[in-house]
XYZ file of C-alpha atoms in Angstrom:
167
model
C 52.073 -2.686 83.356
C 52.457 0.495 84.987
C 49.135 1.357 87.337
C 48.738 4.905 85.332
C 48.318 2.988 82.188
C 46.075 0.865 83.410
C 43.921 3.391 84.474
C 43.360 4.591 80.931
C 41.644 0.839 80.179
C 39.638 0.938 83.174
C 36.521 2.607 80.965
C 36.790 0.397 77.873
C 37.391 -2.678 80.586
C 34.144 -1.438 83.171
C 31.842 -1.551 79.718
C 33.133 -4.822 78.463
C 32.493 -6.340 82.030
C 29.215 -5.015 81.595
C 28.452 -6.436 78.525
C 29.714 -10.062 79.903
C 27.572 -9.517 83.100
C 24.162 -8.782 81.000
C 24.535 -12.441 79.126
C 25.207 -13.979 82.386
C 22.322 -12.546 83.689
C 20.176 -13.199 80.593
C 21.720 -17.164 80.390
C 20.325 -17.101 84.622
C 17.135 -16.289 83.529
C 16.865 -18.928 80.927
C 16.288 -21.581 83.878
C 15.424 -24.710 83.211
C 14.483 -25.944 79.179
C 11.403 -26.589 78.254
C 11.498 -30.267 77.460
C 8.714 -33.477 78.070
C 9.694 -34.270 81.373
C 7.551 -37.345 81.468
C 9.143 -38.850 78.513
C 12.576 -38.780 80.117
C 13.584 -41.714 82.179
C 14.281 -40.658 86.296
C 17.919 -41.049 86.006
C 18.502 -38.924 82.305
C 16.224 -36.521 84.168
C 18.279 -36.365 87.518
C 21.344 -36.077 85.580
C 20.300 -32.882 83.457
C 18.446 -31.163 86.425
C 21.349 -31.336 88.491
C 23.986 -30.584 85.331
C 21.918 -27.374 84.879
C 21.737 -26.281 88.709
C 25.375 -27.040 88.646
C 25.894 -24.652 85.525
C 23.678 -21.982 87.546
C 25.728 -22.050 89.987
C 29.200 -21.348 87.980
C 27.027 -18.317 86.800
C 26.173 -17.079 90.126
C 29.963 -17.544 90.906
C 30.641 -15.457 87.412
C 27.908 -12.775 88.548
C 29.672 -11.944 91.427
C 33.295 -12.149 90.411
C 32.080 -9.513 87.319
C 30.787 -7.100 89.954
C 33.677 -6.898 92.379
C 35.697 -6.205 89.029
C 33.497 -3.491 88.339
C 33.213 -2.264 91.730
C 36.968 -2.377 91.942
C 37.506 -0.465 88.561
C 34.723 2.342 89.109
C 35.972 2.539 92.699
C 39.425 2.911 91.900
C 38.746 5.171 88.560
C 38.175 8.726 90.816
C 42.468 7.784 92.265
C 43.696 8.746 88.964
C 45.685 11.114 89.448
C 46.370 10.718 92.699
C 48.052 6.896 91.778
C 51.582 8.835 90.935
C 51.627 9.547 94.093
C 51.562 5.963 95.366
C 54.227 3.686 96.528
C 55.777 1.500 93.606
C 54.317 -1.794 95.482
C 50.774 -0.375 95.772
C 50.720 0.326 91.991
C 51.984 -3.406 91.172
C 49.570 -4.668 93.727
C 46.644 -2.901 92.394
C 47.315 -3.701 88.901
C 48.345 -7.512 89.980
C 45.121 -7.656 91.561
C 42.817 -6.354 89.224
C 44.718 -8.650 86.151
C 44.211 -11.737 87.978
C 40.592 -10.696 88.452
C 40.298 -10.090 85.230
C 42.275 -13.673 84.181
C 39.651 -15.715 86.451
C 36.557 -13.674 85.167
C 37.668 -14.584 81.456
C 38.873 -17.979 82.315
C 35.509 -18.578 84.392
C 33.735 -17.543 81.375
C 35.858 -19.498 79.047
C 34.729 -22.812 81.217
C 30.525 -21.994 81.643
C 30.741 -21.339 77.762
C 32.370 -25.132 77.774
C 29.468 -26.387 80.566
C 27.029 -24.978 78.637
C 28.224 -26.973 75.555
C 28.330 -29.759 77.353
C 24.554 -29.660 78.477
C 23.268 -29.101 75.383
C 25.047 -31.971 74.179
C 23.101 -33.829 77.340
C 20.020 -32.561 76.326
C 20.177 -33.973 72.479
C 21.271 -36.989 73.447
C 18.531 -37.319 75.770
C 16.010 -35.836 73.224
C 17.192 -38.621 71.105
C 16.712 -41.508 73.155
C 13.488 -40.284 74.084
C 12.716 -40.287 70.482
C 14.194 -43.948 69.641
C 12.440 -45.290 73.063
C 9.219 -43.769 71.755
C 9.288 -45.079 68.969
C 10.407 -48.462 69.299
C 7.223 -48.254 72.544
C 5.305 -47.275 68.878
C 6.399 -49.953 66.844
C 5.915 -52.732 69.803
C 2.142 -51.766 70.396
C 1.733 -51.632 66.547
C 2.560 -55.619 66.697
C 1.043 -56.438 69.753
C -2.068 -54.630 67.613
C -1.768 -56.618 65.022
C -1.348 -60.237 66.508
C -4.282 -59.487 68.985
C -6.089 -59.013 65.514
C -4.891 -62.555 64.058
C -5.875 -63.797 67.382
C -9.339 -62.643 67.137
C -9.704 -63.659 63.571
C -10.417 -67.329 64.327
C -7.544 -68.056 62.372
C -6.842 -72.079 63.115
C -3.550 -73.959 61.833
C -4.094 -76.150 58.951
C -1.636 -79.398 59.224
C 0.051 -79.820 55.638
C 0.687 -82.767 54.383
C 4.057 -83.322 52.445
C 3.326 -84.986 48.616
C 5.786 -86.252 46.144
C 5.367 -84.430 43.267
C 6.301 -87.343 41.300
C 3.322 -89.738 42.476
């Protein structure tokens, strides 16, 4: 694509960047979810702390590949009409550069929309068997409950005895 057209999508381009930034920035300042810590087991817990720093981090690498693309467009935006006047492997450099900047910032996007999936599905299937462990903790102290009560009853075994019904 010739550089001079390219200039022309540099506006449209700079705003959608911007829009793309903003969610990053609003997803960064999510953090960490608000969950029972305490009824997690260590490991589940290590593994989603360090799944969610490692998602933070994409962002951070998202955040700044966003603003050198924006830097680069509003920076280059003023050259307009002075890019006719530059050499024909400038112009293909330029707009190589700023397409492959543009391919990783979607692609980079593309794969923290993916990691993000993937923690939420992390998180329910923690949530879940922090539910079943809970309960099943629930249902165990409900017997222990109620054979402590038999216990304390007095209840004593009675020996049967086996009679024909015949005699």
């Amino acid at each position: 694509m010739p550089l001079s057209r390219l200039f022309d999508a540099f506006q449209p381009m700079t705003v959608a960047l911007s829009i793309m930034l903003a969610a990053i920035l609003v997803r960064l300042n999510r953090g960490m979810p608000t969950l029972d810590w305490k009824s997690l087991e260590p490991q589940e817990r290590s593994q989603l702390t360090s799944a969610i720093v490692d998602l933070t981090r994409e962002y951070a690498f998202i955040v700044g590949i966003k603003a050198a693309l924006v830097t680069a467009l509003v920076s280059l935006a003023p050259f307009k009409l002075d890019a006719a006047c530059w050499s024909n492997w400038t112009s293909r450099g330029v707009a190589a550069a700023i397409g492959a900047m543009v391919a990783l910032s979607v692609s980079r996007m593309a794969y923290v929309v993916w990691r993000d999936y993937d923690i939420v599905k992390l998180q329910k299937m923690m949530i879940d068997s922090s539910g079943v462990r809970e309960k099943n903790e629930g249902e165990v102290k409900l017997a222990e409950a109620k054979i402590s009560g038999m216990r304390a009853s007095g209840l004593r075994k009675v020996d049967t005895i086996r009679r024909d019904p015949l005699e």
